[in-house]
Coordinates of N, CA, C and O and ligand atoms in Angstrom, one line a residue:
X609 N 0.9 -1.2 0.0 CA 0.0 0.0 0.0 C 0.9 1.2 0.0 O 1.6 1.4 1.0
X610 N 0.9 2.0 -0.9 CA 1.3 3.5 -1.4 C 0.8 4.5 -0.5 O 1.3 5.6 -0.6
X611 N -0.1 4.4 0.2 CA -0.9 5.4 0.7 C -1.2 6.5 0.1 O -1.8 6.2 -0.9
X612 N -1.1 7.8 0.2 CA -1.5 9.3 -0.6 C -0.5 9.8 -2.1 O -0.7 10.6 -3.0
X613 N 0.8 9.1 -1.6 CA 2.3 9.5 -2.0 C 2.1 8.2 -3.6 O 1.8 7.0 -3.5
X614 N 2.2 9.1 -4.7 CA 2.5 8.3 -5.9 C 3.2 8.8 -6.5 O 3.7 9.8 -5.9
X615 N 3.8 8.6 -7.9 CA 4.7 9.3 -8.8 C 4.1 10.0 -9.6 O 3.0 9.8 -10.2
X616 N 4.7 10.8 -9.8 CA 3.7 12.1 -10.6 C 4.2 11.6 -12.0 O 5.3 11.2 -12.3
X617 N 2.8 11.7 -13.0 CA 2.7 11.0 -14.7 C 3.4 12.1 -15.5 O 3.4 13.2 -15.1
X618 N 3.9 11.8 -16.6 CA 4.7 12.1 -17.4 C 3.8 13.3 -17.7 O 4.4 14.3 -18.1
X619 N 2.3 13.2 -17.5 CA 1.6 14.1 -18.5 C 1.4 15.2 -17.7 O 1.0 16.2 -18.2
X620 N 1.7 15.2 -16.0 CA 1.3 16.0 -15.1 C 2.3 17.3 -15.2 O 3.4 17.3 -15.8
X621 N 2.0 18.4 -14.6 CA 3.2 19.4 -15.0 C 3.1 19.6 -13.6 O 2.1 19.5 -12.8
X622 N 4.8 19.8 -13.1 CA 5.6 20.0 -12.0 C 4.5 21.4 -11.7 O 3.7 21.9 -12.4
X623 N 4.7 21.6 -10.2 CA 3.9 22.9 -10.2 C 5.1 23.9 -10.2 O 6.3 23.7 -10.1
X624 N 4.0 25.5 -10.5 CA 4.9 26.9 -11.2 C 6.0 27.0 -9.7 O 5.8 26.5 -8.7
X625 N 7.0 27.8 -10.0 CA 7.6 28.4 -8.5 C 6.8 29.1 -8.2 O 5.7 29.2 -8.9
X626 N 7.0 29.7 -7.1 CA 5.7 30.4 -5.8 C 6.5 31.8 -6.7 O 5.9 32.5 -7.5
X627 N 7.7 31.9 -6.3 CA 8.5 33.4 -6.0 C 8.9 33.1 -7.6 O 9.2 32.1 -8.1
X628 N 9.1 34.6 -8.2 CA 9.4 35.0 -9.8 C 11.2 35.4 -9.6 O 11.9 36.2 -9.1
X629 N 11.3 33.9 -10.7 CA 12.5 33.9 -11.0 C 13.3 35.5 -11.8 O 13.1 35.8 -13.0
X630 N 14.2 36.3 -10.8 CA 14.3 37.7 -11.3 C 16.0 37.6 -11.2 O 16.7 37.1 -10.3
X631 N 16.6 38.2 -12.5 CA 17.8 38.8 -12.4 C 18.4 39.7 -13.1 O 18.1 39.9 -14.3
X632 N 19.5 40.2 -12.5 CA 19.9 41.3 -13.0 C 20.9 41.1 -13.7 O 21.9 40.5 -13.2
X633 N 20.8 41.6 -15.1 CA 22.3 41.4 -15.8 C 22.6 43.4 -16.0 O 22.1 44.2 -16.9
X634 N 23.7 43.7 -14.7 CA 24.5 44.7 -14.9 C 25.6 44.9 -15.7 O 26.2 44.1 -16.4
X635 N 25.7 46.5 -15.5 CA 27.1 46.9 -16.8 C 26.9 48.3 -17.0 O 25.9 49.0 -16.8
X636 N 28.4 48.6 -17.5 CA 28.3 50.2 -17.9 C 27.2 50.5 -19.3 O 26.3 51.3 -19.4
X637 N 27.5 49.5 -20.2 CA 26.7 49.0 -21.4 C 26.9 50.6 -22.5 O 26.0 51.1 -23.1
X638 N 28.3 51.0 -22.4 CA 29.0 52.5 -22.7 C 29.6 52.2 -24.8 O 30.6 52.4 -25.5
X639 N 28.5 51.6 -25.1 CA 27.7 51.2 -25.6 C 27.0 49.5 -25.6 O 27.6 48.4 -25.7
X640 N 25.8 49.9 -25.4 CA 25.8 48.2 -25.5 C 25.8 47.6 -27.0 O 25.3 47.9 -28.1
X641 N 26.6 46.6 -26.4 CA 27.4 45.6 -28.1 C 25.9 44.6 -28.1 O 24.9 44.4 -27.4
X642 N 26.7 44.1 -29.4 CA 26.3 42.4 -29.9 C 26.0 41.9 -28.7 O 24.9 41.8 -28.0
X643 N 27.7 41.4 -28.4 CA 27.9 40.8 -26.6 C 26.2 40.9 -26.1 O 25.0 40.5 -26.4
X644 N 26.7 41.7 -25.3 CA 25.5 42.2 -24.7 C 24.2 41.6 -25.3 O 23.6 40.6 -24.9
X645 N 24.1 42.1 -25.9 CA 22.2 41.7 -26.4 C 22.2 40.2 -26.6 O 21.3 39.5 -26.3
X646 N 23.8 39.5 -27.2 CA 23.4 38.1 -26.8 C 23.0 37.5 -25.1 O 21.9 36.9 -24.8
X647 N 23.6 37.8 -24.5 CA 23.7 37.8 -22.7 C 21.9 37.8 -22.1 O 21.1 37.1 -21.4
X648 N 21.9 39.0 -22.9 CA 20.2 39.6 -22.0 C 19.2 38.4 -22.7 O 18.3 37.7 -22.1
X649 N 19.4 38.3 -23.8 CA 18.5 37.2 -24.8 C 18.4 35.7 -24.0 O 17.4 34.9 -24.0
X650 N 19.7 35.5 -23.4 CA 19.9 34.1 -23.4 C 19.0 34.2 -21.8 O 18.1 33.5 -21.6
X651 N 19.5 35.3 -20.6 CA 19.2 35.5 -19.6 C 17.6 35.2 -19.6 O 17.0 34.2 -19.0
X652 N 17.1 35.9 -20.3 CA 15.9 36.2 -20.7 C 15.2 34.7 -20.7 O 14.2 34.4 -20.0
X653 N 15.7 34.1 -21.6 CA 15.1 32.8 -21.6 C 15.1 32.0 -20.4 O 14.4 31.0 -20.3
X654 N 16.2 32.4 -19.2 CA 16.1 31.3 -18.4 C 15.7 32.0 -16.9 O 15.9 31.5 -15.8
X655 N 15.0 33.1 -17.2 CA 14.2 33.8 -15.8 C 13.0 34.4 -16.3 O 12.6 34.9 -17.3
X656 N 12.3 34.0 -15.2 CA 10.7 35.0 -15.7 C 10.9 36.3 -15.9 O 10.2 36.9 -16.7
X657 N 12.1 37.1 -15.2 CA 12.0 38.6 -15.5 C 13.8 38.9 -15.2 O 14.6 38.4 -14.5
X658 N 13.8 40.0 -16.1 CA 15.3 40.3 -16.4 C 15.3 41.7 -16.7 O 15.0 42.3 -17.7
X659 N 16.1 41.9 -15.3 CA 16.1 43.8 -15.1 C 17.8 43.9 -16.0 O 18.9 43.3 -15.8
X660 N 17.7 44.6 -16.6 CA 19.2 45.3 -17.4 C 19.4 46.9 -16.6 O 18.7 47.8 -16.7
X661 N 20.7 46.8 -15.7 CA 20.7 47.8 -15.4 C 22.3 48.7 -15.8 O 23.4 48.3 -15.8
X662 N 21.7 49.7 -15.9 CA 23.4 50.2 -16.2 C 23.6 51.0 -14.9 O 22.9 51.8 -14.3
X663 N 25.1 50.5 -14.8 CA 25.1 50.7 -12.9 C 26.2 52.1 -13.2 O 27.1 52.0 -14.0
X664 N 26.0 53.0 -12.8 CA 26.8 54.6 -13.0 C 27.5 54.7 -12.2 O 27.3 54.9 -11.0
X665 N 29.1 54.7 -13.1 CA 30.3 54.8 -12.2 C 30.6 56.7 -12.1 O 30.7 57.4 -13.1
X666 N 30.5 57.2 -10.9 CA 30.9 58.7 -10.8 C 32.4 59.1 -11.0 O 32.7 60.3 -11.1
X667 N 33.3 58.2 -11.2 CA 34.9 58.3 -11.1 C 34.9 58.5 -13.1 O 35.7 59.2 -13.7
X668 N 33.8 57.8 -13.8 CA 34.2 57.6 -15.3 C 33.5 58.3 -16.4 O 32.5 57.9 -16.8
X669 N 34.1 59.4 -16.8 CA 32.9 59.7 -18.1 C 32.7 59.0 -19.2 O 33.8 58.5 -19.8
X670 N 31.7 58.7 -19.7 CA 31.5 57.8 -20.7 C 31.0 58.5 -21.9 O 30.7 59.7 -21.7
X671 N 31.0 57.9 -23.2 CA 30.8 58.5 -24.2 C 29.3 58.9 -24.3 O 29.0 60.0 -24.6
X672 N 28.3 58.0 -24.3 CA 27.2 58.0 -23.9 C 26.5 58.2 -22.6 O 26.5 57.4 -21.6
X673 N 25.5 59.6 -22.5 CA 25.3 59.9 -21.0 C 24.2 58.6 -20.7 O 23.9 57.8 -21.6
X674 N 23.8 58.6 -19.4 CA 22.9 57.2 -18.8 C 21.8 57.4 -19.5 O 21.5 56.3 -20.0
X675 N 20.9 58.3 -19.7 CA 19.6 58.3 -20.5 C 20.5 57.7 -21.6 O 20.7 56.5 -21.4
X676 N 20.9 58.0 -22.5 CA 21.2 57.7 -23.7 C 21.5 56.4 -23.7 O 21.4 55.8 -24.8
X677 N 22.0 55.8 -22.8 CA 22.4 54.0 -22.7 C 20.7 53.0 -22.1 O 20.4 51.9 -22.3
X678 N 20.3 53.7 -21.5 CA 18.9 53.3 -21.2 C 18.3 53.5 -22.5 O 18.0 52.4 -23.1
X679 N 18.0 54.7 -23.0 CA 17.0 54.7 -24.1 C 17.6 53.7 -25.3 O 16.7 53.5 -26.1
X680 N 18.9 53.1 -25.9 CA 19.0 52.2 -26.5 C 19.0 50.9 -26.3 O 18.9 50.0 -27.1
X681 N 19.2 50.7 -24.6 CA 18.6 49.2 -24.6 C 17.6 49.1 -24.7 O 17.1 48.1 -25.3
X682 N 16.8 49.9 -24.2 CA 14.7 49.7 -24.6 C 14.6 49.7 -26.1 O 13.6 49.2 -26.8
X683 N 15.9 50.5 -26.6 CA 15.1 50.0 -28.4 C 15.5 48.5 -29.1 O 15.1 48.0 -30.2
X684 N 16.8 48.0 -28.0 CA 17.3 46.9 -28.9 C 16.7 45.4 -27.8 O 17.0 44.2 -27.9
X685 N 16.0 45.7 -27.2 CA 15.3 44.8 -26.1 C 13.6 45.0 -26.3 O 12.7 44.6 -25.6
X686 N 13.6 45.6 -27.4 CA 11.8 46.1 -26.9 C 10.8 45.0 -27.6 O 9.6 45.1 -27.8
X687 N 11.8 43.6 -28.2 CA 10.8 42.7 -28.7 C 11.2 41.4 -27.5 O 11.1 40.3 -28.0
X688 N 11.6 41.4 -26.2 CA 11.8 41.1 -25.3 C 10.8 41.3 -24.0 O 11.2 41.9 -23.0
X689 N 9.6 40.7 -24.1 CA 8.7 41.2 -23.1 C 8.8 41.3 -21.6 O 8.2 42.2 -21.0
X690 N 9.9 40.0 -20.9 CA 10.3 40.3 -20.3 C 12.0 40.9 -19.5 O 12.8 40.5 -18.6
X691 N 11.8 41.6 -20.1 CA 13.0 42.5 -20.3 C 12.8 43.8 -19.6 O 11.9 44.4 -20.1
X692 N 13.5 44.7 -18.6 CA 12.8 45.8 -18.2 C 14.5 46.4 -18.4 O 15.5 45.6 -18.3
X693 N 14.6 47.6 -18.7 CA 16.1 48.6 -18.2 C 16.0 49.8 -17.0 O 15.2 50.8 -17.2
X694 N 16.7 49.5 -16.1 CA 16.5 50.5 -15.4 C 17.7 51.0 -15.3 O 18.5 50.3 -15.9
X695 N 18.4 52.3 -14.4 CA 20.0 52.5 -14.0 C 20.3 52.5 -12.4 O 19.2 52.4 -11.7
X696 N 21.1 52.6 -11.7 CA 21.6 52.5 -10.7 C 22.8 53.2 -10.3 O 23.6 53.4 -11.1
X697 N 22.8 53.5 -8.8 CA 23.6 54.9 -8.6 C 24.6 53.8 -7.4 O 23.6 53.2 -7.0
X698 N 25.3 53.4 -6.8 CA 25.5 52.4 -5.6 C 25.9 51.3 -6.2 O 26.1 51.1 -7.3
X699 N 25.9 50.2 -5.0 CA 26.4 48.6 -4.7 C 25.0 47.8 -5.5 O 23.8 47.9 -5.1
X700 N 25.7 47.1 -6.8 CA 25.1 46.3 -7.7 C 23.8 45.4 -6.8 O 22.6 45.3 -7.1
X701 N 24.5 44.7 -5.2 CA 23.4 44.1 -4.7 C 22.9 44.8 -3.5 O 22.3 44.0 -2.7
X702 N 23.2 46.2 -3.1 CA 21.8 46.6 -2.7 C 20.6 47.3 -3.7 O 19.6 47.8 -3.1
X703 N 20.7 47.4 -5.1 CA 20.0 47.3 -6.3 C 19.0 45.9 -5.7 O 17.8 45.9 -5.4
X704 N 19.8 44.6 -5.7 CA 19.1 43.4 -5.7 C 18.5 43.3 -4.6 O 17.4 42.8 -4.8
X705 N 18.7 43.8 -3.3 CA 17.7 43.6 -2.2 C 17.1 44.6 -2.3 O 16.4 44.4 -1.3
X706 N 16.6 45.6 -2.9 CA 15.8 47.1 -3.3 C 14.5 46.1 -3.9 O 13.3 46.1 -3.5
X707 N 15.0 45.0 -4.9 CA 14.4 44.4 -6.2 C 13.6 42.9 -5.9 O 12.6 42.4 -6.4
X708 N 14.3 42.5 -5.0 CA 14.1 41.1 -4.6 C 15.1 40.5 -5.9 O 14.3 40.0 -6.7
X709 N 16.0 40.5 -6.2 CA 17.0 40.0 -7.1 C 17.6 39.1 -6.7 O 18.4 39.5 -5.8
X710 N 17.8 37.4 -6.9 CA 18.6 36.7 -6.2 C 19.8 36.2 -7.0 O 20.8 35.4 -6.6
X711 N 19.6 36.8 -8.2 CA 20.7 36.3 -9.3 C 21.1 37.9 -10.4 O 20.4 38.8 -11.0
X712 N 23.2 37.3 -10.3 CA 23.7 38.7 -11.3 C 23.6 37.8 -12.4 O 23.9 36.7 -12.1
X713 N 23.3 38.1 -13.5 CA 23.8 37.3 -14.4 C 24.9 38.1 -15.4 O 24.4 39.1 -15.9
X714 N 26.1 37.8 -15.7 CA 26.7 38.2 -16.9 C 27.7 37.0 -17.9 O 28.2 35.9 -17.5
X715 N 27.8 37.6 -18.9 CA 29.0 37.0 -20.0 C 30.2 36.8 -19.5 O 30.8 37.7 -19.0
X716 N 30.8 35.8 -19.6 CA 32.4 35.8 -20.0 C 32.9 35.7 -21.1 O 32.5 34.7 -21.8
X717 N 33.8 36.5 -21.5 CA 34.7 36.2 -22.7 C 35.9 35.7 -22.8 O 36.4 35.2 -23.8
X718 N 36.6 35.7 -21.5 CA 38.1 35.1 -22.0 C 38.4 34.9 -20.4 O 37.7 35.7 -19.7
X719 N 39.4 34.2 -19.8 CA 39.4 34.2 -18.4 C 40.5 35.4 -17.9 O 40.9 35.2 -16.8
X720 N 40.7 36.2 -18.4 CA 41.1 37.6 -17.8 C 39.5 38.1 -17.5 O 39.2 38.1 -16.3
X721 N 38.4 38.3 -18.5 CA 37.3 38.2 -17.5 C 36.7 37.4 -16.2 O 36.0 37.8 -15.3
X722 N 37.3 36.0 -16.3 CA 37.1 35.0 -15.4 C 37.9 35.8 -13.7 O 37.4 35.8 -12.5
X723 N 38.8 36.4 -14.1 CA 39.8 36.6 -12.9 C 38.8 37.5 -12.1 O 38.4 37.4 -10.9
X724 N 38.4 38.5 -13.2 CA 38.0 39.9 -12.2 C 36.3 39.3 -12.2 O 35.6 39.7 -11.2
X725 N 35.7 38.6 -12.9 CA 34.3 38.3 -12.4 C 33.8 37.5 -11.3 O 32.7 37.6 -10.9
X726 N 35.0 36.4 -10.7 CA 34.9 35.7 -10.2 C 35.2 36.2 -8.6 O 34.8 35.8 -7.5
X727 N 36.0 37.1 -8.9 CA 36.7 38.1 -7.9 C 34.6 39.0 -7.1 O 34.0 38.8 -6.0
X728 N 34.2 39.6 -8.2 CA 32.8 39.9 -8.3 C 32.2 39.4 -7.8 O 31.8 39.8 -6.7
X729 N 31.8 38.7 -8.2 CA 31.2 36.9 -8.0 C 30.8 36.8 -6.4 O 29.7 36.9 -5.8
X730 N 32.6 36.4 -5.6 CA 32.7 36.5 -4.4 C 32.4 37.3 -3.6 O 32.2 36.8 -2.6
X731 N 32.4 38.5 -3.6 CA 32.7 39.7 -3.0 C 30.9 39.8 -2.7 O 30.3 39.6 -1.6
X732 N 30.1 40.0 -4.1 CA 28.6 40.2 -3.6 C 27.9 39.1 -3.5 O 26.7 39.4 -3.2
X733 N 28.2 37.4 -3.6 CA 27.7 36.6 -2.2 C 28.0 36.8 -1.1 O 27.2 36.9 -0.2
X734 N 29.5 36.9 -0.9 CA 30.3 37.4 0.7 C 28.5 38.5 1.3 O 27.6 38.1 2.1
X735 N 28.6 39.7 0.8 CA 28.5 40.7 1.5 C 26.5 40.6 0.9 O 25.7 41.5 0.6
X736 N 26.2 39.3 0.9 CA 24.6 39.7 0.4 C 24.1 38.5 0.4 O 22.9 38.4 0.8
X737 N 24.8 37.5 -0.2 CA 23.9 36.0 -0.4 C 23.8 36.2 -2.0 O 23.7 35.2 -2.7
X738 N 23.9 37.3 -2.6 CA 23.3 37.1 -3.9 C 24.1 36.5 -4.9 O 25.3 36.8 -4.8
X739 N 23.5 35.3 -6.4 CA 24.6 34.7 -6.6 C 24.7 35.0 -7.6 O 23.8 35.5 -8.2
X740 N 26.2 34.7 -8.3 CA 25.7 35.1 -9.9 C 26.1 34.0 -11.0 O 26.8 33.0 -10.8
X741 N 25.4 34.3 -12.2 CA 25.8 33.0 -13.0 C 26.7 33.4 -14.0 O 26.1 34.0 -14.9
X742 N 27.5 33.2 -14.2 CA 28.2 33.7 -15.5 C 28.1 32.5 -16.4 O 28.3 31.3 -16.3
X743 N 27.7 33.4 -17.6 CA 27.2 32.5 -18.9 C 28.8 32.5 -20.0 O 29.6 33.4 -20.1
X744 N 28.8 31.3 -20.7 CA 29.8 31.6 -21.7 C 29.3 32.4 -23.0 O 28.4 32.0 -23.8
X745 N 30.1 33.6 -23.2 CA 30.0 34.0 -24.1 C 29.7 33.4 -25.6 O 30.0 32.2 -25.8
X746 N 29.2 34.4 -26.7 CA 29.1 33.8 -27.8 C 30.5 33.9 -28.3 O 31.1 34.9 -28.1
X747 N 31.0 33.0 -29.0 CA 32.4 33.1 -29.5 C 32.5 34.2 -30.5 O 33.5 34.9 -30.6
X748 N 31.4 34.2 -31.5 CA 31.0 35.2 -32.3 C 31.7 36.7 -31.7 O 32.4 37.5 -32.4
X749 N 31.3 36.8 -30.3 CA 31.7 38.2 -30.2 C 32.4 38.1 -28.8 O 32.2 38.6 -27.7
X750 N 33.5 37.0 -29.3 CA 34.6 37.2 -27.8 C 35.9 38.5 -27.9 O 36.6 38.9 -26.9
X751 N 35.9 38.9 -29.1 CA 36.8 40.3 -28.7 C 36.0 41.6 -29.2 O 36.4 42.5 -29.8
X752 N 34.7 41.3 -28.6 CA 33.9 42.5 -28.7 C 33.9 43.3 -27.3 O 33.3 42.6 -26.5
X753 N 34.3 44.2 -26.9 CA 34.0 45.1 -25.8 C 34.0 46.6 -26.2 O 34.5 47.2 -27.1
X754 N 33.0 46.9 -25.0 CA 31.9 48.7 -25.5 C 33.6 49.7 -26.0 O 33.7 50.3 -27.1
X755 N 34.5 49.7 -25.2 CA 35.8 49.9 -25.3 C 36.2 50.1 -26.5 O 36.2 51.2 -27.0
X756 N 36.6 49.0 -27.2 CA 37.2 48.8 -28.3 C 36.2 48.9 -29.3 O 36.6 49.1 -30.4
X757 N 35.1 48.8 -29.2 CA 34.3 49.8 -30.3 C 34.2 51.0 -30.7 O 33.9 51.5 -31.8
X758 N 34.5 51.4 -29.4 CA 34.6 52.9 -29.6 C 36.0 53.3 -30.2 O 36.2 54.2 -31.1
X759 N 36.6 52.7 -29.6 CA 38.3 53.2 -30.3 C 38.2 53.2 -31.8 O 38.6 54.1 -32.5
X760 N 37.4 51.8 -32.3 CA 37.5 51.9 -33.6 C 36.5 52.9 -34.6 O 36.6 53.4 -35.7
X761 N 35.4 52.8 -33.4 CA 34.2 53.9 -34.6 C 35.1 55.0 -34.2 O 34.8 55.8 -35.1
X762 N 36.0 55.8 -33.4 CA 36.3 57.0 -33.3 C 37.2 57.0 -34.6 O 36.9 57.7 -35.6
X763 N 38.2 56.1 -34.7 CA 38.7 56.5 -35.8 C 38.1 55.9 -37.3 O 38.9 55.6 -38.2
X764 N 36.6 55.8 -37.4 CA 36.2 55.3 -38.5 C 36.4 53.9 -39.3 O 36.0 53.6 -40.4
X765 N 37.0 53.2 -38.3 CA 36.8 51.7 -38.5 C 35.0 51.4 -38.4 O 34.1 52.2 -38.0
X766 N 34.9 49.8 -39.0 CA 33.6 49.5 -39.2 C 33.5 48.6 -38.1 O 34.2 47.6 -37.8
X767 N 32.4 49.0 -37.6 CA 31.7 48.3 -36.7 C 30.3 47.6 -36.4 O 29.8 47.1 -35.4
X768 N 29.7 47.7 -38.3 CA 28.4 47.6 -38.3 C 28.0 46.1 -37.3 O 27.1 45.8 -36.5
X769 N 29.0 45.5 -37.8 CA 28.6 43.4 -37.2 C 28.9 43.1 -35.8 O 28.8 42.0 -35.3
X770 N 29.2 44.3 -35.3 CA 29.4 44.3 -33.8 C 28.5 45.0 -33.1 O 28.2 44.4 -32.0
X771 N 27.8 46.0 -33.3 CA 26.6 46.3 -32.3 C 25.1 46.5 -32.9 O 25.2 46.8 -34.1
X772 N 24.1 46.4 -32.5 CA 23.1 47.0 -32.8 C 22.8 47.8 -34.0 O 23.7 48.5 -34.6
X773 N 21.6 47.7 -34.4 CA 21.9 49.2 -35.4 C 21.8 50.7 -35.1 O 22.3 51.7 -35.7
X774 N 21.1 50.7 -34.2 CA 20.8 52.1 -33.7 C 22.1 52.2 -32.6 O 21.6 53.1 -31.9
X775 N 22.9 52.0 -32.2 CA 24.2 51.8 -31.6 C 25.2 52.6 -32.4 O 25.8 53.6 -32.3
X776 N 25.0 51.3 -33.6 CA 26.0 52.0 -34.9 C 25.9 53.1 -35.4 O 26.8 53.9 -35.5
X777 N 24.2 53.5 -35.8 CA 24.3 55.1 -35.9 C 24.9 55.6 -35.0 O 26.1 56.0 -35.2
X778 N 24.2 55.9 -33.8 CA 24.5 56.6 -32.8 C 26.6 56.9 -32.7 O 27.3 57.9 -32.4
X779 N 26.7 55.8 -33.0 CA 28.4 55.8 -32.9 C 28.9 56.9 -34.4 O 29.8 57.7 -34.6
X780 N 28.1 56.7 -35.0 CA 28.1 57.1 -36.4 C 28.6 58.8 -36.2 O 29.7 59.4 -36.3
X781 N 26.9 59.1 -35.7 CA 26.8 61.2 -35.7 C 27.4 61.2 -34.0 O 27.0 62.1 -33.3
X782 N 28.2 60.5 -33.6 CA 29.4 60.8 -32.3 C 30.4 61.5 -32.9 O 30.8 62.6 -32.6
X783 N 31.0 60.5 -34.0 CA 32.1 60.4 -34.4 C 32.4 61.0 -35.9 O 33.5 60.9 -36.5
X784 N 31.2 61.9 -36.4 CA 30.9 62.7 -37.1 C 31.5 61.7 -38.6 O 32.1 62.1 -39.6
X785 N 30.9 60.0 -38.3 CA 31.4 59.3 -40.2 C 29.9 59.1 -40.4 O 29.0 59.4 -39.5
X786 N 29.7 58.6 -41.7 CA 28.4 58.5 -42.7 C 28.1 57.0 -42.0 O 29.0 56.3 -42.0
X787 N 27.2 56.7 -41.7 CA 26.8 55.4 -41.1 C 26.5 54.3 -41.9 O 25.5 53.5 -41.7
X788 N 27.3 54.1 -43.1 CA 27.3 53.4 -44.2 C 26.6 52.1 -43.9 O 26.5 51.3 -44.8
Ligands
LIG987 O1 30.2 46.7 -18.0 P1 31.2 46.7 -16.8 O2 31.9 48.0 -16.7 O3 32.2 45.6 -16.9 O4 30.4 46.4 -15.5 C1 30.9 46.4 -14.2 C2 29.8 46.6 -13.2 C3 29.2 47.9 -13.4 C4 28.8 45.5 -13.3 C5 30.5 46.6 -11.8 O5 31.5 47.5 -11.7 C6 29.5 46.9 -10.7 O6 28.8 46.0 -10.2 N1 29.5 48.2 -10.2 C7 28.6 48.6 -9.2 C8 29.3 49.0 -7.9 C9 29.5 47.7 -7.1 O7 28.6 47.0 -6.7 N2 30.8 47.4 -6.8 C10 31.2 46.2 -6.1 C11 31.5 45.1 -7.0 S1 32.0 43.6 -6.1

């Protein structure tokens, strides 16, 4: 006799989680690349809700002010329903306890990212519980960084296959070339 306790049928569906799977994939995003939009895409798929925040460093000027990095992730995320962008001024995980956020998620590209992410990693479980997952990069865009796009659209190198299109413009009338 089994009593109340049986195995659940192939056809039964597990029940939903209680609490909504949320996380945050941070970054300067000083432009957001390819990279990037692959990261949020993939995140995207594996949480019910996925805040993109660009976290504002006060020590760094960036080429793009923070509206202007918010209003292009809403344009290259906006067929992404669960997808929100917000920005942040402070410590990435007191963003996540503000949020109920229990996961960072970001990209690696090469393990010189591994050093300093993992460094990351530790430091805001240490000081929060919060965990993060780092995803492997698309190989497609492992020597893509916001950085070295810029270096190159400043001096008119082509950048179209590396970011966004409205990125590319935008990099375009920065750097005063024809957005071929
Ligand atoms: O795109 P980046 O510049 O590599 O992103 C780095 C970022 C912004 C995610 C990281 O510097 C960060 O989390 N800054 C917020 C301040 C913070 O929480 N610092 C402690 C990190 S352990």
């Amino acid at each position: 006799m089994l009593g109340s306790v049986r195995a659940m049928r192939s056809t039964e569906r597990a029940e939903p989680p209680k609490t909504l799977r949320r996380a945050v994939c941070p970054g300067s995003y000083d432009p957001a690349t390819n990279g990037h939009l692959d990261i949020i895409e993939r995140a995207a798929r594996l949480f019910d809700e996925v805040v993109v925040a660009v976290l504002v460093n006060p020590n760094k000027k960036g080429l793009f002010s923070i509206e202007e990095r918010v209003e292009i992730l809403r344009e290259i995320t906006a067929d992404l329903p669960n997808v929100r962008i917000d920005s942040w001024r402070g410590l990435l995980v007191d963003y996540c306890r503000e949020h109920s956020i229990a996961a960072i998620a970001k990209g690696l590209r090469s393990v010189s990212d591994f050093d300093y992410e993992l460094q990351m990693a530790q430091m805001n479980r240490e000081i929060s519980g919060v965990e993060t997952l780092l995803m492997s990069n698309n190989p497609a865009y492992g020597f893509v960084s916001s950085s070295l796009v810029k270096e190159v659209a400043h001096y008119g190198g082509d950048v179209k296959n590396l970011v966004p299109r409205v990125v590319f413009e935008r990099l375009s009338a920065k750097f005063g070339h024809p957005d071929r």
